[in-house]
Coordinates of C-alpha atoms in Angstrom, one line a residue:
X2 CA 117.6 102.7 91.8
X3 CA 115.0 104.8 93.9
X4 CA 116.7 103.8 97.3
X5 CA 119.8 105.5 98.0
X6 CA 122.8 105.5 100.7
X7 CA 122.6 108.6 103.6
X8 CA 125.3 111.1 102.9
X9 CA 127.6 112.5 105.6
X10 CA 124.3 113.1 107.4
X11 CA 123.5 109.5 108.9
X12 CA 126.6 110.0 111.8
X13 CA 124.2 109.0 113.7
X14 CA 122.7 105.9 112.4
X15 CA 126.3 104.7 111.9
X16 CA 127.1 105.9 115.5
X17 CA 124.8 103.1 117.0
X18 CA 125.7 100.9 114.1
X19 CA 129.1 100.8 115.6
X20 CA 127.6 98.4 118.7
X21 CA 126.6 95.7 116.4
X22 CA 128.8 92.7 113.7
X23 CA 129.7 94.3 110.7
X24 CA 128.9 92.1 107.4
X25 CA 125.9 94.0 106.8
X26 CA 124.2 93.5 103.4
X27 CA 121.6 96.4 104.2
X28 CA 120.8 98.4 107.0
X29 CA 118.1 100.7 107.4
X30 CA 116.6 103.1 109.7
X31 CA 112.5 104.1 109.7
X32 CA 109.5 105.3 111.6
X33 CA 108.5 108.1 114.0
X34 CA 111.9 108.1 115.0
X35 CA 113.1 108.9 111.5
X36 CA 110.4 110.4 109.5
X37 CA 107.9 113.4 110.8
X38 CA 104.7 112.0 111.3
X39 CA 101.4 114.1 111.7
X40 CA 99.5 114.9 114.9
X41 CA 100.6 116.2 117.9
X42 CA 102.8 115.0 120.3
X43 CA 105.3 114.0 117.7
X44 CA 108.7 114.7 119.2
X45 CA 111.7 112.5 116.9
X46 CA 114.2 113.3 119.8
X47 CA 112.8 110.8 122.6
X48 CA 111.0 108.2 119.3
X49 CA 111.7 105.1 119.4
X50 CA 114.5 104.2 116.6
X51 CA 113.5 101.4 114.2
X52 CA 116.5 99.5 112.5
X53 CA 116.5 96.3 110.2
X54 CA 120.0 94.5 109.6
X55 CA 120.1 92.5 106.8
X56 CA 122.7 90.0 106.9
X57 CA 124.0 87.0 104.7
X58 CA 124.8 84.5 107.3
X59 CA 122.5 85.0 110.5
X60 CA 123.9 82.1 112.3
X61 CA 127.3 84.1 112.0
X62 CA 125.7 87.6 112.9
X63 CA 124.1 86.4 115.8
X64 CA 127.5 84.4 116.8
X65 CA 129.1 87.8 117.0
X66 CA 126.0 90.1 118.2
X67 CA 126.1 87.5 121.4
X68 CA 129.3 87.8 122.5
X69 CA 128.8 92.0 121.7
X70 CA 124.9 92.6 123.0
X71 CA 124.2 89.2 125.2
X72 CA 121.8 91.0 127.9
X73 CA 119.8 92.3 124.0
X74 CA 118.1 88.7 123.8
X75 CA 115.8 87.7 125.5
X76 CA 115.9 83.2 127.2
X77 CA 116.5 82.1 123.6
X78 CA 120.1 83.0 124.0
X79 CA 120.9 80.6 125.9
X80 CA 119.9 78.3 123.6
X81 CA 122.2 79.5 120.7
X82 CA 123.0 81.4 117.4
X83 CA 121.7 78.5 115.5
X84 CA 118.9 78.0 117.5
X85 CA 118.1 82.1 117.1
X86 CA 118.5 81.9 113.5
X87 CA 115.8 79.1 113.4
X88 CA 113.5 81.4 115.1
X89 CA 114.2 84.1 112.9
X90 CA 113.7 82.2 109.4
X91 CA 111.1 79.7 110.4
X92 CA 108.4 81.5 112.0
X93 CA 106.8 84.7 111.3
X94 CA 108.0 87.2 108.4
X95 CA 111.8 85.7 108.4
X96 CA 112.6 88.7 111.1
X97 CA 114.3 88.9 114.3
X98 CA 113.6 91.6 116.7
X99 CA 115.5 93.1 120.1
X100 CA 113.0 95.7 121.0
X101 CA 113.2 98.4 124.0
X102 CA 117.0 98.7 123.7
X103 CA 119.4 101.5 125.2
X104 CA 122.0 102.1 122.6
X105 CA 124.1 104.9 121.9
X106 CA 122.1 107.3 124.4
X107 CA 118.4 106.7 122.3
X108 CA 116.1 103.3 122.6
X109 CA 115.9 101.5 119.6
X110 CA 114.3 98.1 117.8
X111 CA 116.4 96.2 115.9
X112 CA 115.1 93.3 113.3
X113 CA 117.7 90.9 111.9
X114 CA 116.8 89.3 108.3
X115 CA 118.5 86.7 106.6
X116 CA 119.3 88.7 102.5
X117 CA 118.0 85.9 100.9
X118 CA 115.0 86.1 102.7
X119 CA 114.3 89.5 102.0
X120 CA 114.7 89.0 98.4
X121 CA 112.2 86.5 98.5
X122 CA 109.7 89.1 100.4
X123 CA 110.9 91.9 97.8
X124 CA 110.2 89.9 94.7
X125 CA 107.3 87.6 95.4
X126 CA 105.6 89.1 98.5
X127 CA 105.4 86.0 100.5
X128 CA 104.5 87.7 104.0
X129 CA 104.8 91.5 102.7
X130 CA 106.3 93.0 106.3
X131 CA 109.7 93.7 105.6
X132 CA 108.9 94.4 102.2
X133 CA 106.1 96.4 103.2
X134 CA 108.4 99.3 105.2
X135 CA 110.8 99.5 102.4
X136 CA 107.6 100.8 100.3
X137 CA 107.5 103.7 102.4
X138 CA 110.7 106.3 103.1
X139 CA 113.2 104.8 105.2
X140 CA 116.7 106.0 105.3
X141 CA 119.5 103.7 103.9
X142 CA 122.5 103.7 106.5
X143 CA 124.4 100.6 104.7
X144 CA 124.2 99.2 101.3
X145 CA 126.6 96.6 99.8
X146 CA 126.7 96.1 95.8
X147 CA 124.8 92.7 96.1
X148 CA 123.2 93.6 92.9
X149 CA 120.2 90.9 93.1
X150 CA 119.4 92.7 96.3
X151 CA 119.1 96.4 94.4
X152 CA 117.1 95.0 91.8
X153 CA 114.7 93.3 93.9
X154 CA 114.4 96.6 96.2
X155 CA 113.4 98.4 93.2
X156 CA 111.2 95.4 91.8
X157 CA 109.4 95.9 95.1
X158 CA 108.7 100.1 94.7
X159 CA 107.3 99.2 90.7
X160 CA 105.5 96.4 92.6
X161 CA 103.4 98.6 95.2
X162 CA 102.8 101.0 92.5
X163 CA 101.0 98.2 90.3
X164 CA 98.9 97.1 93.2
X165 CA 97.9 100.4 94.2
X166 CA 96.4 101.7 90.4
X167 CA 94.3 98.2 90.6
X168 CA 92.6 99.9 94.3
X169 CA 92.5 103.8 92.2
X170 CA 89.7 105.1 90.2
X171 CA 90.9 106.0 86.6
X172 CA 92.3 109.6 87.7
X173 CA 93.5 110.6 91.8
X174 CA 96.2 112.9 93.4
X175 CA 99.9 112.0 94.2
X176 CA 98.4 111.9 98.0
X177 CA 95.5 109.4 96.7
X178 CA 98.5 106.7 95.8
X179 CA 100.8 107.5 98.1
X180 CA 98.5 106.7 100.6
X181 CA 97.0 103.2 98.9
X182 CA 100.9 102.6 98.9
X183 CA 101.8 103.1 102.7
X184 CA 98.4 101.1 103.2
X185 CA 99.7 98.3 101.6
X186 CA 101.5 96.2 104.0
X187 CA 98.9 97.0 107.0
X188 CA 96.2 95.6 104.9
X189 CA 94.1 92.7 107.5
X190 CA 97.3 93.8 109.8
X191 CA 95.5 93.0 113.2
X192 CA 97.6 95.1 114.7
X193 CA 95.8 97.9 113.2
X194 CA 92.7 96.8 115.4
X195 CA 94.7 96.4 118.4
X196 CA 97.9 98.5 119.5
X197 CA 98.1 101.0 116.5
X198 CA 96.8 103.8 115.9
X199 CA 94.0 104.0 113.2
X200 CA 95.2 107.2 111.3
X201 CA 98.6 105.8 111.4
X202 CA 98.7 105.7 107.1
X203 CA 97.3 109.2 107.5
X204 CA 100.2 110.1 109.8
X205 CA 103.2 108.3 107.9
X206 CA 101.9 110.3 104.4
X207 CA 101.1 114.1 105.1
X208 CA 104.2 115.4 106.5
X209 CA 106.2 113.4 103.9
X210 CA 104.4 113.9 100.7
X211 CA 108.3 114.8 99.1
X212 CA 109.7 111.3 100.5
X213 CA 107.4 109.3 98.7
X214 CA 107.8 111.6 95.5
X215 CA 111.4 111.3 95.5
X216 CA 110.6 107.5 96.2
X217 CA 108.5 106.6 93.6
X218 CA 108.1 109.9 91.2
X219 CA 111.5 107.8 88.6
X220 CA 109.4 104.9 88.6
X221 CA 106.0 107.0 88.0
X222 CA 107.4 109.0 84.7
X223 CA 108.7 106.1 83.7
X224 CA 105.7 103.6 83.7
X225 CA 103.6 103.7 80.1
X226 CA 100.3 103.0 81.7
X227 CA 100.0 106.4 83.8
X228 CA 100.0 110.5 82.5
X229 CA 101.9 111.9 85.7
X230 CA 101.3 115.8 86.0
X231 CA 103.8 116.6 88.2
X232 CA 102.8 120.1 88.1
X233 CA 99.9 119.2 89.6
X234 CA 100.7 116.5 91.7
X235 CA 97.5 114.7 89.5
X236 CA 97.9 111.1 87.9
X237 CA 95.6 109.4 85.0
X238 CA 95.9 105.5 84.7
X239 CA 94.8 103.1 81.9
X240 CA 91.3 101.0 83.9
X241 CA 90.5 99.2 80.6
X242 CA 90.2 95.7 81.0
X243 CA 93.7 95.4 79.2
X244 CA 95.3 97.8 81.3
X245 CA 94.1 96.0 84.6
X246 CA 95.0 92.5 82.8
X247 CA 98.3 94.0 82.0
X248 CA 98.8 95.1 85.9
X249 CA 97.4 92.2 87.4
X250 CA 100.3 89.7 85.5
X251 CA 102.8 91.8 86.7
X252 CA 101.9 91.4 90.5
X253 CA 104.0 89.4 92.5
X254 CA 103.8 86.1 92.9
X255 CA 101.9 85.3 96.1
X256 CA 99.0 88.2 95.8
X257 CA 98.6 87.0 92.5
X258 CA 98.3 83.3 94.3
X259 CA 95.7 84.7 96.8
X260 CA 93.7 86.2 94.4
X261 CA 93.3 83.0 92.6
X262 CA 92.5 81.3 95.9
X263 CA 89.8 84.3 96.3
X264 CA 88.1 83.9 92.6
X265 CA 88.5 80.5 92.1
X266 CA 85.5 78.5 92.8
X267 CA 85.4 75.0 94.5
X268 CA 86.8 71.8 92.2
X269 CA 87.4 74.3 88.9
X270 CA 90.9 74.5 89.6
X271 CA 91.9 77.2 87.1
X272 CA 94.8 78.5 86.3
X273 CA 96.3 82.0 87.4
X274 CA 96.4 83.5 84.3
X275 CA 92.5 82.5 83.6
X276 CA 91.5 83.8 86.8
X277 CA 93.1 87.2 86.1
X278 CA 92.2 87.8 82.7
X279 CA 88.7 87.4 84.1
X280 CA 89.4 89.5 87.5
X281 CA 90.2 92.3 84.9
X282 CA 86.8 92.7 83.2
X283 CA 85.1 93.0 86.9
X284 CA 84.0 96.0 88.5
X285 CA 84.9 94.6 91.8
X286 CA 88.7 94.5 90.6
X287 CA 90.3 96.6 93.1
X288 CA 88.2 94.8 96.0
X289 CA 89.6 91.5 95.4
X290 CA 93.5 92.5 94.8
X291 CA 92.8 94.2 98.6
X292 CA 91.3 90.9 99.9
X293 CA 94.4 89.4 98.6
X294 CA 96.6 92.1 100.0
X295 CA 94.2 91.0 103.5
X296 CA 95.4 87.1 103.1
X297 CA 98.9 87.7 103.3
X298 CA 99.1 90.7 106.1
X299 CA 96.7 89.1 108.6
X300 CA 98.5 85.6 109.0
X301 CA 101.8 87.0 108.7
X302 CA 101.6 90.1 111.0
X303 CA 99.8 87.4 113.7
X304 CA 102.8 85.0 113.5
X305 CA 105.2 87.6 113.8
X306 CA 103.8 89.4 116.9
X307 CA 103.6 85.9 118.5
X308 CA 107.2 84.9 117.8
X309 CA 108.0 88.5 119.2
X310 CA 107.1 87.3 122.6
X311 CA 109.1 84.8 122.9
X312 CA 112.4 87.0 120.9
X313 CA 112.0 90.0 123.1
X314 CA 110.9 88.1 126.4
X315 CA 107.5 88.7 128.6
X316 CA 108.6 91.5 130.3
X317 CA 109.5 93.2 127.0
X318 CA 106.5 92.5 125.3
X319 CA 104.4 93.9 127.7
X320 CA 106.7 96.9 128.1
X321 CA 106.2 97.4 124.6
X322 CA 102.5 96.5 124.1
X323 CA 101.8 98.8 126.6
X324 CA 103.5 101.0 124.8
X325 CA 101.9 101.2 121.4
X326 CA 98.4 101.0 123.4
X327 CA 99.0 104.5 124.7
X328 CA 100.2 105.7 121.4
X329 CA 96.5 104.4 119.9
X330 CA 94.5 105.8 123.0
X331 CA 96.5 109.4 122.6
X332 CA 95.1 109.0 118.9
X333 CA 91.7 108.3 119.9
X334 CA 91.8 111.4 122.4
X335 CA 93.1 113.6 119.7
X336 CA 90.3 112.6 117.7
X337 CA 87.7 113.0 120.5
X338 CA 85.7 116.5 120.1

């Protein structure tokens, strides 16, 4: 299991843990807030803390979370925890979130997802945002012994490595992956056009180059298809068209789904495995699994930053656009000559 529980260290992430239900399946912290990130201007202290709360029964969680943290949520409160919970799992990525909140002395963003939800996301990549952070370092504040949920976590790590080789040439650096990986998830992310910063994979991956080895470097040694020098930080993977055939099978569900919508040409209605098997013999292979990547991030990350309006309220949202704007434009100036 490459994800592991915070030692004595995480006082406080369990500190503002303390404000919310218990009956946590998962809990995790990540982000600026968490993690160095490059560039200047960085300062952890006054970051934003990002949390996710994964939960069993939302309609339970929220129950408690209401009575505990009413003023949190924003109009939809008043129309109740089932109500919430319907908002949470039908529309979007399957994620709640109470931004721009004043907990424990810090601001934070919470997201609340239902477990078996975020198995769903782990294993078969059906909207790829929850899923997508837990391929970069976060920091593990609670973790039960659901051991479905542990698998899947790691299922997810082995599955980002697959779909990064398919975008690598045959040989590239441990910065080269890590980077394809933290990419991932923000692939056709329109938020990457609008309110994030565009060297924001840059800035996640310099400053924690060890993160992502101790992340990923078990599941690297470990996988027969790549030579890992860890010496020099260099990889070498297999680009026959058996290797790629052998990676592309293994994808999740829904890329590999996308990609057949992708290949497959009007009224032929092949079959996934036929369209892969010929996917591997084409030069173009690494272009199309990214197009795939494209057809699950952009609708996704658009559904989920609408429903956001209406789960943190107007005046939040703007607060919090605003927000991320000024975090792009301070990128753009420190790019300026």
């Amino acid at each position: 299991m490459a994800l592991t529980a915070l030692p004595s260290s995480g006082v406080a992430f369990r500190r503002v843990l303390a404000h919310f239900p218990g009956e946590l399946s998962l809990a995790f912290a990540y982000g600026s807030g968490v993690f160095r990130q490059a560039g200047r201007g960085w300062d952890q202290k006054n970051a934003m803390l990002d949390l996710v709360f994964t939960v069993d029964d939302p309609v339970v969680w929220h129950t408690k979370n209401l009575k505990k943290n009413w003023s949190h949520y924003s109009f939809l409160k008043i129309l109740g925890p089932r109500f919430i919970t319907s908002v949470q799992n039908n529309y979007g990525a399957g994620v709640y979130y109470n931004p721009l909140i004043m907990c424990d002395g810090r601001v934070i963003k919470y997201g609340v997802i239902s477990t078996s939800i975020l198995i769903e996301d782990l294993l078969n990549w059906n909207n790829l945002y929850i899923a997508g952070r837990l391929q970069k370092p976060v920091k593990i504040v609670v973790m039960n012994e659901n051991v479905i949920l542990r698998s899947a976590l790691d299922k997810n790590l082995k599955s980002a490595v697959t779909a990064a080789f398919l975008m690598l040439p045959e040989s590239f650096s441990e910065e080269d992956l890590f980077m394809e990986i933290a990419g991932l998830s923000y692939s056709g992310d329109f938020r990457m056009v609008v309110g994030e910063e565009k060297s924001k994979v840059f800035n996640i991956v310099k400053p924690n180059v060890a993160h992502f080895r101790e992340l990923y470097g078990s599941i690297l040694q470990h996988n027969p298809q790549v030579v890992y020098k860890t010496q020099q930080g260099r990889l070498e993977i297999d680009k026959s068209p058996e290797g790629q055939f052998t990676q592309l099978m293994t994808l999740p569900k829904t890329l590999q789904q996308r990609i057949n919508r992708i290949m497959d040409p009007p009224g032929k209605n092949r079959d996934v495995e036929e369209t892969l098997l010929q996917l591997a013999h084409d030069p173009d292979c690494g272009h199309v699994v990214r197009l795939g990547l494209s057809a699950i991030v952009r609708p996704s990350s658009i559904r989920q930053s609408t429903k956001g309006i209406f789960t943190a309220g107007m005046r939040k949202s703007v607060i919090y656009s605003s927000l991320k704007l000024h975090k792009m434009w301070k990128g753009w100036t420190r790019k300026a000559p």
